[in-house]
XYZ file of C-alpha atoms in Angstrom:
610
model
C -0.139 -0.091 0.094
C 3.495 2.244 1.172
C 4.569 1.505 -1.691
C 1.477 2.584 -4.512
C 0.895 5.994 -2.559
C 4.789 6.460 -3.360
C 3.961 5.992 -6.991
C 1.351 8.123 -6.632
C 2.741 10.742 -6.042
C 5.323 10.636 -8.245
C 3.535 12.584 -11.493
C 2.960 14.815 -9.395
C 6.724 14.894 -8.156
C 8.118 15.384 -11.934
C 5.257 17.745 -12.363
C 7.363 20.130 -9.869
C 10.365 19.510 -11.160
C 9.286 20.486 -14.000
C 8.347 24.409 -12.099
C 10.927 25.056 -10.734
C 13.757 28.103 -11.872
C 15.794 26.090 -14.985
C 19.845 26.204 -15.116
C 22.721 25.256 -16.657
C 26.020 24.926 -15.758
C 28.484 27.136 -18.078
C 32.053 28.398 -18.017
C 34.083 31.830 -18.732
C 37.570 31.578 -20.175
C 39.512 34.228 -18.629
C 42.706 35.274 -20.420
C 44.622 38.176 -19.388
C 45.308 41.790 -21.195
C 48.659 41.783 -20.767
C 49.029 37.769 -22.684
C 50.592 35.939 -19.795
C 49.211 33.303 -18.844
C 47.451 31.179 -20.406
C 43.431 31.189 -20.632
C 41.615 29.264 -18.154
C 38.376 28.023 -17.461
C 35.921 28.440 -14.358
C 32.002 27.115 -14.132
C 29.589 29.627 -14.213
C 25.562 28.523 -13.579
C 22.892 30.500 -15.417
C 19.896 30.958 -16.649
C 19.634 29.859 -19.975
C 15.816 31.862 -20.290
C 17.786 35.209 -19.682
C 19.494 35.238 -22.808
C 21.443 31.541 -23.949
C 25.101 31.058 -24.333
C 26.510 30.259 -27.181
C 28.254 26.235 -27.483
C 31.258 27.552 -29.061
C 34.015 28.899 -27.338
C 35.409 30.823 -31.140
C 31.478 32.337 -31.190
C 31.860 33.892 -27.737
C 33.284 37.460 -27.392
C 35.364 38.327 -25.279
C 35.155 40.786 -23.431
C 37.141 43.203 -20.791
C 36.259 42.209 -17.329
C 35.339 44.594 -14.389
C 35.648 44.447 -11.289
C 32.891 45.797 -9.573
C 32.551 44.126 -6.371
C 32.759 46.679 -3.801
C 29.101 47.175 -5.130
C 26.168 45.508 -4.627
C 24.369 47.037 -8.506
C 21.499 47.799 -6.784
C 20.430 51.104 -7.426
C 21.774 53.408 -10.162
C 24.002 55.589 -8.025
C 25.759 52.040 -8.288
C 27.058 52.121 -11.042
C 29.879 54.119 -12.777
C 30.491 56.900 -14.005
C 31.257 55.790 -17.653
C 28.885 52.894 -17.261
C 30.045 49.268 -18.287
C 30.027 50.062 -22.478
C 31.206 46.515 -23.847
C 31.904 44.905 -20.603
C 31.031 42.289 -18.078
C 30.934 43.929 -14.640
C 31.545 40.847 -11.917
C 28.886 42.995 -8.616
C 28.115 41.804 -5.658
C 25.352 39.375 -4.928
C 22.578 40.747 -1.631
C 20.457 43.754 -1.010
C 17.493 43.445 -4.380
C 17.292 40.682 -7.047
C 18.847 39.213 -9.581
C 16.817 41.096 -11.865
C 17.235 45.284 -10.918
C 20.610 44.119 -11.307
C 20.888 42.699 -14.465
C 18.774 45.491 -16.355
C 20.846 48.247 -14.610
C 23.097 45.620 -16.263
C 22.028 46.294 -19.487
C 20.922 49.899 -18.736
C 24.724 51.071 -18.847
C 25.870 48.540 -21.971
C 27.294 46.013 -20.265
C 27.108 42.431 -22.420
C 27.201 40.182 -20.043
C 26.303 40.430 -15.886
C 28.058 37.843 -13.516
C 26.958 38.152 -9.949
C 29.520 36.953 -6.807
C 28.143 34.764 -4.394
C 29.710 33.551 -1.552
C 27.190 31.294 -0.364
C 25.397 27.915 -2.828
C 24.734 28.879 -6.428
C 21.414 29.387 -6.558
C 19.730 29.827 -10.498
C 19.392 33.581 -11.196
C 15.194 33.335 -10.988
C 12.521 36.038 -13.056
C 9.324 35.709 -14.843
C 8.241 35.169 -17.810
C 8.160 39.450 -18.087
C 11.665 40.298 -16.671
C 13.637 37.234 -19.508
C 11.863 38.711 -22.486
C 13.439 42.362 -21.671
C 16.592 41.397 -20.729
C 18.859 40.605 -23.248
C 22.429 40.092 -21.794
C 23.140 36.643 -19.796
C 23.645 36.700 -15.860
C 24.998 33.811 -14.705
C 27.144 33.501 -10.888
C 30.981 32.524 -9.819
C 31.263 31.741 -6.401
C 33.265 34.203 -4.292
C 36.580 31.014 -4.730
C 36.995 30.873 -8.451
C 37.208 35.077 -8.662
C 39.805 35.589 -6.182
C 41.955 32.467 -7.802
C 40.604 35.056 -10.626
C 42.664 38.291 -9.917
C 45.478 36.592 -8.189
C 46.187 34.031 -11.455
C 46.320 37.217 -14.380
C 45.820 40.460 -12.228
C 43.445 42.788 -12.422
C 43.190 43.346 -16.246
C 41.223 39.730 -17.907
C 39.686 39.454 -20.022
C 36.136 36.910 -20.502
C 34.079 35.060 -22.656
C 31.207 33.459 -21.283
C 30.111 30.238 -23.525
C 27.788 26.203 -22.396
C 29.514 23.608 -24.635
C 27.851 20.801 -24.673
C 28.635 17.726 -22.546
C 28.118 13.784 -23.955
C 24.878 12.446 -22.103
C 26.859 9.893 -20.029
C 30.610 9.959 -19.355
C 32.516 6.885 -19.337
C 33.274 6.411 -16.523
C 29.892 4.826 -15.768
C 30.697 1.511 -18.101
C 33.209 0.885 -15.279
C 31.073 1.577 -12.396
C 28.578 -0.744 -13.608
C 31.904 -3.832 -14.167
C 31.788 -3.558 -10.859
C 28.568 -3.006 -9.472
C 27.506 -6.688 -10.955
C 30.943 -7.552 -11.252
C 30.028 -6.874 -6.891
C 26.556 -8.588 -7.261
C 27.550 -11.404 -8.822
C 30.066 -12.587 -7.555
C 28.804 -11.534 -3.489
C 25.818 -13.668 -3.994
C 27.630 -17.073 -5.660
C 30.021 -16.773 -3.007
C 27.740 -15.776 -0.334
C 24.332 -18.452 -2.313
C 28.075 -21.305 -1.706
C 28.209 -21.052 1.334
C 25.587 -20.944 2.847
C 24.321 -24.052 1.348
C 27.967 -25.838 2.059
C 27.288 -24.844 5.874
C 23.768 -26.415 5.914
C 24.496 -29.570 5.103
C 27.926 -30.154 6.020
C 29.926 -29.635 9.123
C 33.229 -28.981 9.639
C 34.920 -32.999 11.488
C 38.450 -30.773 12.102
C 39.580 -27.822 13.555
C 42.422 -26.265 11.505
C 42.288 -22.953 13.821
C 40.564 -20.224 13.799
C 40.648 -19.373 10.193
C 39.391 -22.152 9.474
C 36.418 -21.183 11.083
C 33.804 -18.791 8.454
C 31.866 -16.188 10.824
C 28.182 -17.201 10.816
C 26.155 -15.558 8.832
C 22.884 -13.410 10.354
C 18.910 -14.466 9.295
C 17.336 -10.697 9.364
C 13.673 -10.593 10.208
C 11.301 -8.439 10.066
C 12.102 -6.981 12.951
C 15.014 -6.302 11.761
C 14.465 -4.645 9.014
C 12.521 -2.135 10.751
C 14.773 -1.230 12.925
C 17.437 -1.070 9.986
C 15.392 1.417 8.022
C 14.703 3.804 11.079
C 18.603 3.741 11.946
C 18.721 4.620 8.384
C 17.166 7.555 8.373
C 17.808 8.781 11.543
C 21.683 8.234 10.600
C 21.041 10.783 7.749
C 19.289 13.076 8.447
C 21.915 13.795 11.471
C 24.572 13.293 9.376
C 22.852 16.480 6.940
C 22.434 18.285 10.351
C 25.642 17.812 12.354
C 28.248 16.532 9.119
C 30.906 18.025 9.663
C 31.111 16.007 13.434
C 29.722 13.178 12.178
C 31.435 12.778 9.168
C 34.628 11.988 10.764
C 33.188 8.671 12.867
C 31.438 7.107 8.788
C 34.850 7.808 8.160
C 36.459 5.889 10.516
C 33.663 2.621 10.535
C 34.303 1.982 7.199
C 38.158 2.280 7.588
C 37.557 -1.120 10.855
C 34.516 -2.622 8.081
C 36.939 -2.502 5.183
C 39.362 -3.621 6.761
C 37.222 -6.902 7.488
C 35.803 -7.069 4.061
C 39.332 -7.232 2.309
C 40.704 -9.692 4.715
C 37.625 -12.032 4.556
C 37.925 -12.025 0.748
C 41.745 -12.197 0.555
C 41.994 -15.005 2.927
C 40.875 -17.881 1.060
C 43.192 -16.908 -1.111
C 46.780 -16.922 1.428
C 45.236 -20.172 2.397
C 46.774 -21.963 -0.752
C 49.927 -20.394 -0.360
C 52.377 -22.984 0.596
C 54.069 -20.931 3.188
C 53.687 -19.288 6.551
C 51.774 -22.344 7.782
C 54.519 -21.171 10.938
C 51.913 -20.723 13.999
C 52.784 -18.454 17.277
C 53.262 -20.478 20.114
C 51.272 -21.331 23.129
C 50.373 -17.298 24.543
C 46.875 -16.259 26.432
C 47.023 -12.599 24.500
C 43.270 -12.139 22.491
C 43.279 -14.154 19.544
C 47.338 -15.448 19.575
C 45.641 -17.912 22.842
C 44.009 -19.932 18.912
C 47.570 -19.810 17.871
C 46.898 -18.619 14.044
C 49.109 -18.507 10.793
C 52.066 -16.804 10.797
C 50.850 -15.814 7.042
C 47.116 -14.855 8.235
C 49.149 -12.670 10.970
C 50.549 -11.189 8.128
C 47.334 -10.675 5.889
C 45.632 -9.136 8.767
C 48.382 -6.596 8.083
C 48.508 -5.951 4.929
C 44.952 -5.068 5.470
C 44.894 -3.089 8.295
C 47.705 -0.993 6.218
C 46.114 -0.771 3.267
C 43.092 0.555 5.152
C 45.821 3.410 6.911
C 46.715 4.388 4.143
C 42.830 5.058 2.241
C 42.928 7.254 5.634
C 46.224 9.295 5.415
C 45.208 10.271 1.680
C 41.191 9.714 1.137
C 40.982 13.459 -0.717
C 43.494 12.827 -3.134
C 41.409 12.370 -5.824
C 44.406 11.457 -8.405
C 44.502 7.672 -7.664
C 43.082 7.739 -3.478
C 39.339 6.249 -5.357
C 41.286 3.148 -6.545
C 41.740 2.384 -3.195
C 38.166 3.753 -2.359
C 36.314 0.985 -4.688
C 38.641 -1.961 -3.730
C 38.477 -1.548 0.001
C 34.609 -1.199 -0.960
C 34.115 -3.676 -3.314
C 35.840 -6.040 0.057
C 33.520 -5.518 2.394
C 30.308 -5.092 0.312
C 31.426 -8.610 -0.862
C 31.721 -9.464 3.535
C 27.949 -7.975 3.981
C 27.078 -10.336 1.687
C 28.122 -13.195 2.702
C 27.928 -12.170 6.471
C 23.827 -11.136 6.267
C 21.453 -13.600 4.732
C 18.056 -13.513 3.803
C 16.575 -16.738 4.395
C 12.848 -16.222 2.279
C 11.373 -14.158 -0.588
C 9.052 -13.054 1.447
C 12.166 -11.042 3.461
C 13.343 -10.536 0.584
C 10.362 -8.791 -0.985
C 9.847 -6.493 2.800
C 13.818 -5.143 2.383
C 13.387 -4.450 -0.879
C 10.084 -2.241 -0.420
C 10.768 -0.730 2.448
C 14.143 0.753 1.248
C 12.593 1.596 -2.430
C 10.190 3.791 -0.148
C 12.819 5.527 1.647
C 15.240 6.156 -1.386
C 12.691 7.715 -3.294
C 11.318 9.570 -0.327
C 15.100 11.073 0.647
C 15.557 11.765 -3.138
C 12.757 13.385 -4.494
C 10.364 14.371 -1.540
C 13.006 16.105 0.974
C 13.715 18.827 -1.971
C 10.142 20.838 -0.720
C 11.209 20.070 3.178
C 14.509 21.527 3.233
C 15.416 25.558 2.428
C 18.173 25.128 0.169
C 15.610 22.798 -2.055
C 17.750 20.607 -2.108
C 17.490 16.567 -1.573
C 18.903 15.195 1.664
C 20.163 12.095 0.158
C 22.171 14.011 -2.350
C 23.013 16.528 0.125
C 24.695 14.100 2.184
C 26.542 11.744 -0.509
C 28.113 14.829 -2.286
C 28.257 16.566 1.032
C 27.198 20.097 1.989
C 28.728 22.767 -0.342
C 28.839 24.535 2.705
C 30.880 22.185 4.907
C 33.223 23.663 6.170
C 35.625 20.430 6.251
C 35.414 19.763 2.860
C 35.068 15.522 3.735
C 33.066 13.370 1.595
C 31.195 9.737 2.530
C 33.340 6.999 1.499
C 30.188 4.553 1.702
C 29.758 4.821 -1.984
C 32.012 3.212 -6.093
C 33.125 6.436 -7.289
C 34.943 6.497 -10.751
C 35.780 9.883 -11.852
C 34.857 11.673 -15.058
C 36.430 10.162 -18.197
C 35.350 12.993 -20.934
C 36.987 15.787 -21.849
C 34.582 18.421 -21.599
C 35.281 21.451 -20.164
C 31.929 21.249 -17.491
C 33.191 18.845 -15.329
C 34.422 21.367 -13.312
C 31.047 22.191 -12.659
C 29.306 19.751 -11.768
C 30.720 16.646 -9.194
C 34.247 15.271 -10.802
C 33.380 11.769 -9.852
C 29.939 9.521 -10.635
C 28.970 7.576 -7.199
C 26.816 4.418 -7.071
C 26.143 3.548 -2.771
C 27.199 0.584 -1.062
C 23.026 0.718 -0.842
C 22.466 0.142 -3.943
C 24.777 -3.186 -4.438
C 23.880 -4.811 -0.966
C 20.537 -5.083 -1.041
C 20.167 -5.849 -4.747
C 22.778 -8.344 -3.571
C 20.848 -10.144 -0.952
C 18.010 -10.929 -3.173
C 19.896 -12.631 -5.763
C 22.439 -14.060 -3.592
C 18.877 -15.903 -2.697
C 18.510 -16.587 -4.962
C 21.135 -19.072 -5.244
C 20.640 -21.285 -2.343
C 17.427 -21.815 -4.062
C 19.185 -22.637 -7.335
C 21.382 -24.840 -5.341
C 18.572 -26.821 -3.581
C 15.841 -27.205 -6.352
C 18.922 -28.302 -8.557
C 17.732 -25.582 -10.968
C 21.301 -24.624 -12.974
C 21.620 -21.398 -11.257
C 18.871 -20.041 -13.601
C 17.573 -17.991 -10.430
C 20.404 -16.848 -9.715
C 21.224 -15.120 -13.123
C 18.292 -14.017 -14.351
C 18.197 -11.685 -11.613
C 21.932 -11.101 -11.924
C 20.367 -9.777 -15.541
C 18.106 -7.877 -13.799
C 20.324 -6.241 -12.037
C 21.696 -4.968 -15.576
C 19.228 -3.655 -17.032
C 17.755 -2.051 -13.789
C 21.077 -0.334 -13.676
C 21.049 0.734 -17.211
C 17.915 1.762 -16.558
C 18.946 4.092 -13.645
C 22.000 5.450 -15.859
C 19.982 6.370 -18.789
C 17.028 7.922 -16.115
C 20.840 9.843 -14.970
C 21.438 11.396 -18.213
C 17.370 12.351 -18.885
C 16.896 14.208 -15.926
C 20.975 15.621 -15.319
C 19.882 14.749 -11.403
C 21.076 12.391 -8.440
C 18.700 9.739 -8.733
C 17.476 6.734 -6.810
C 19.011 3.946 -8.369
C 16.794 0.994 -5.968
C 13.679 3.169 -7.773
C 14.949 0.861 -10.808
C 17.112 -1.893 -9.072
C 13.955 -2.451 -7.267
C 11.274 -3.557 -9.755
C 14.205 -5.427 -12.085
C 14.793 -8.072 -9.711
C 11.762 -7.988 -7.780
C 10.050 -9.127 -10.416
C 12.057 -11.342 -12.845
C 12.831 -13.427 -9.666
C 9.318 -13.379 -8.758
C 7.523 -13.910 -12.973
C 10.435 -16.844 -12.790
C 9.472 -18.702 -9.468
C 5.518 -19.017 -10.961
C 6.762 -19.447 -13.974
C 8.668 -22.772 -12.444
C 5.818 -23.293 -10.493
C 7.238 -22.830 -7.617
C 6.067 -19.568 -6.284
C 5.666 -21.242 -2.366
C 8.983 -23.061 -1.865
C 10.641 -19.692 -3.234
C 8.498 -17.362 -1.177
C 8.889 -19.046 2.719
C 11.964 -20.635 1.602
C 10.418 -24.125 2.247
C 13.033 -26.879 1.710
C 15.414 -25.218 3.029
C 17.353 -28.262 5.907
C 18.653 -26.990 8.927
C 22.464 -27.307 9.871
C 22.447 -30.840 11.050
C 23.923 -30.843 14.275
C 27.710 -32.594 15.311
C 27.147 -35.537 16.744
C 30.168 -36.960 19.540
C 30.086 -40.377 18.420
C 28.951 -41.408 14.810
C 31.667 -43.786 13.619
C 31.241 -44.185 9.081
C 31.542 -47.495 8.228
C 29.220 -49.576 5.602
C 30.431 -52.699 7.185
C 30.270 -52.405 10.494
C 33.445 -53.820 13.263
C 33.963 -56.356 14.669
C 31.801 -57.008 18.122
C 34.173 -58.227 21.112
C 32.833 -61.479 22.601
C 30.771 -61.243 25.361
C 29.363 -57.810 24.137
C 26.011 -59.376 22.391
C 24.765 -59.228 25.683
C 25.984 -56.591 27.531
C 22.272 -54.050 27.360
C 22.481 -51.204 25.379
C 22.293 -48.022 27.605
C 21.273 -44.466 25.728
C 23.957 -42.154 26.398
C 23.511 -38.765 27.783
C 22.778 -35.721 24.862
C 21.488 -38.452 22.295
C 18.322 -37.161 21.451
C 18.545 -36.312 18.246
C 16.797 -32.582 15.946
C 15.520 -34.090 13.278
C 16.069 -30.958 10.801
C 12.875 -30.130 7.839
C 14.673 -31.453 4.540
C 13.743 -31.109 0.800
C 11.319 -33.459 -0.543
C 12.064 -36.582 -2.090
C 15.684 -37.044 0.211
C 17.014 -39.822 2.517
C 16.446 -38.261 6.316
C 19.744 -37.728 7.634
C 21.126 -39.055 10.611
C 17.620 -39.171 12.128
C 15.772 -42.511 13.218
C 12.134 -44.166 14.050
C 9.880 -41.610 15.971
C 8.587 -43.768 18.050
C 12.680 -44.743 18.245
C 13.739 -42.034 21.728
C 10.577 -42.356 23.750
C 10.766 -46.257 23.221
C 11.690 -47.433 26.442
C 13.941 -51.064 26.512
C 17.147 -51.084 24.641
C 18.049 -49.789 21.897
C 20.247 -51.037 18.536
C 23.365 -51.577 18.843
C 23.930 -50.362 15.035
C 21.454 -48.747 13.166
C 21.451 -47.205 9.692
C 21.332 -43.510 8.558
C 22.416 -41.284 6.244
C 24.851 -38.480 5.951
C 24.065 -35.966 3.757
C 26.125 -33.982 1.357
C 25.953 -31.831 -1.379
C 23.807 -32.077 -3.772
C 21.773 -34.570 -2.997
C 22.990 -37.172 -5.072
C 25.911 -38.114 -2.841
C 23.706 -38.966 0.429
C 26.235 -41.644 1.890
C 25.137 -44.245 3.889
C 26.820 -44.264 7.819
C 26.326 -46.475 10.527
C 25.802 -45.422 13.526
C 27.279 -47.840 16.816
C 26.197 -47.698 20.118
C 28.941 -47.066 21.804
C 27.341 -48.600 25.329
C 27.680 -52.088 23.723
C 30.923 -51.982 23.954
C 32.365 -51.847 27.856
C 34.856 -51.334 28.499
C 36.070 -49.760 24.799
C 36.863 -46.720 23.379
C 36.647 -45.526 20.158
C 39.548 -44.699 18.613
C 38.933 -43.423 15.150
C 36.515 -41.425 12.150
C 36.935 -40.846 9.580
C 33.970 -38.877 7.129
C 34.639 -42.154 5.183
C 31.877 -45.356 5.268
C 34.134 -48.581 6.789
C 36.133 -46.703 8.216
C 36.129 -47.227 12.255
C 38.674 -48.637 14.152
C 38.081 -49.941 18.393
C 41.027 -50.043 21.252
C 40.189 -51.310 24.545
C-alpha cells in the first residue's frame, strides 16, 4: 500500500521539478590582457531564460571583465560614471533581486553580468515578463573562483561566456557498471554457495581460527524495521551535523573495509605453500588460538591498506582506486554475512528501502530550506561544509570526458553501497534456492541480469533528468519482478516465497563412526544391555522432498522404553543431494571397556581400542 502511494506521488513530483527555475552550468574563459599565463576556465551557473550562451568558445565575444564587487548594483547610484560599455561587470550578490541587478547592468551598456556569491550557487530566477525584457546573459560565479582569477591573471583581464555541450553519459559509467554487477554476481554466488555448504555439512576437524567461517545473520522483519529507522535517523543527523559525524563514518569504514578485505583474501592466502607455522602458546586475546603467521601478515596488510586510504583519502588522482577496492571487499563481506531466509523477507526489505530511497531523493527537496535533496547532499558532501570531507560509503570513478563542464559538476560519478548490497542479498537468496531445487542457477542468473538492466535504466534516467537518481527506484522493481515471475513460471512460487525445503544445520554428533561393514564385536559384548547415552536425542531437521533423512531414526525410537539396537543405518547428507552416504551409527554402550579410536567421514573406517 505504501509503495503504491509513493508511485502515485511520482507524477506530481516530476511536475514540480519541471516548474522549478531552469538552470545550466556554463564556463567563463579568462585570459590576461597583457598576454601572460594561458587562459583558464571557471564554472558559472546561469539561467538560459535570460539569454542563451554560445556552445562554441570561438563564437563567444572576449570582453573586458570589470571588477565592481565593491558594489551590490541595486540602484543607479551604484553604476560607474562611464557605465559598463562592452564589458562584463563583476558585482556582489545580495540586497536586491537578480532582475534589478541585470536591468541596471544592461541599461549601462554591459554585455553580460557575473554575480559573485560566497554562498551556494543558485539559479538567477525571474518571471516571464522580466525574461522578455532582458537580453544579456546573467550568471553566478563563486567567490573562491573570483579570488583565483585576480590572483592568477591580475586585474586587467578579459572573459568570454559560453556553455559547451556535454555528453549525456560519461565513460566512467561503464566502469561503475562493471564493478557493481561484478560485485553483486560474485557476492551472491559466494554467499549462496557458502550458506548451502554450511547447511548440509559440518567440519569434522578444527585447523585453527582461520578455518572457522563467520556465522551468517538471518534478517528478520523486526531487524528490517530497526535498520530502516536507523538509516533514516543517521541520514538526518548527517544532514544537520555533517562536519562532526563524517569522521565517525570514515573511521567505521576503515575498520569494516579492512575486515572485509581480510575475509576476501584469506581463502587465497590459505592456498599459499608457506607461512603455515603458528605462534607459540600464549594467553593474549586472539593469539591464544595460535593463528598461522601468514594470516597475521594478511591482517597487518589489510590494516595498513585501510590506514593508507584514511591518510590520503582526499587525493583525487589515485585514492578513489583504493576506496573502490575497499568498498567492493566490504560489500562482498556483508553479502556473505547477512542472509535473507525467504523471498518474503527479501520483498519486505527491498520495498521498505525502495520507499526510503525515493523519499530522501525526490520528496526531501520540498522540505529543506535550500531545496536540495538530503540524500544527494549527504552523499556528495554539503557545499558549505567546513571540512570538505566526503562520505566513503560509495563507489566513485572520476569523469573521463574532456568537457570543461567537469569543473562545474561533481568530478566523480557515485554509486552507493546500498544500491549493491540490497539487491545483492536477493541475488544470494536466488543462488541458494537454485542449489536447493537443482535448477542450474537459473534464478541466480536471471536476477543478476535483471540487476544489470535496472542499473542501465538508472544511468539513462540520470542522463535524461541530469540530477541524482535513487537507484533502488529502478533496481527493486527489476529484480523483484524478475525473480517472482520466474518462480511463478516454474510453478515454485510457494517454495520460493517461504523458503521451504531448506534444511537446518545438521547437529554434530559427539559419536557417529561411519562404517559400511561394521566393526567386529568382542566376545561377550552381544549380551551387554545397551544404555541411552546422555544427550543422544537427535534433532530432526526439516528436509527437502525426495531426500533420504539425515541421521534420522524412527519417530518413537527415542521415547520407546527398553534396550536400543547396537547398530542403526542412517544417512550422511552431502551436497549435492545425489551424494548421500549411508553410515552406521554405533551405540558405545554396546562395547563396555572399549573406546572409539578414530573415525573418518568415509564409510567403513571405524576402529576400536580396548
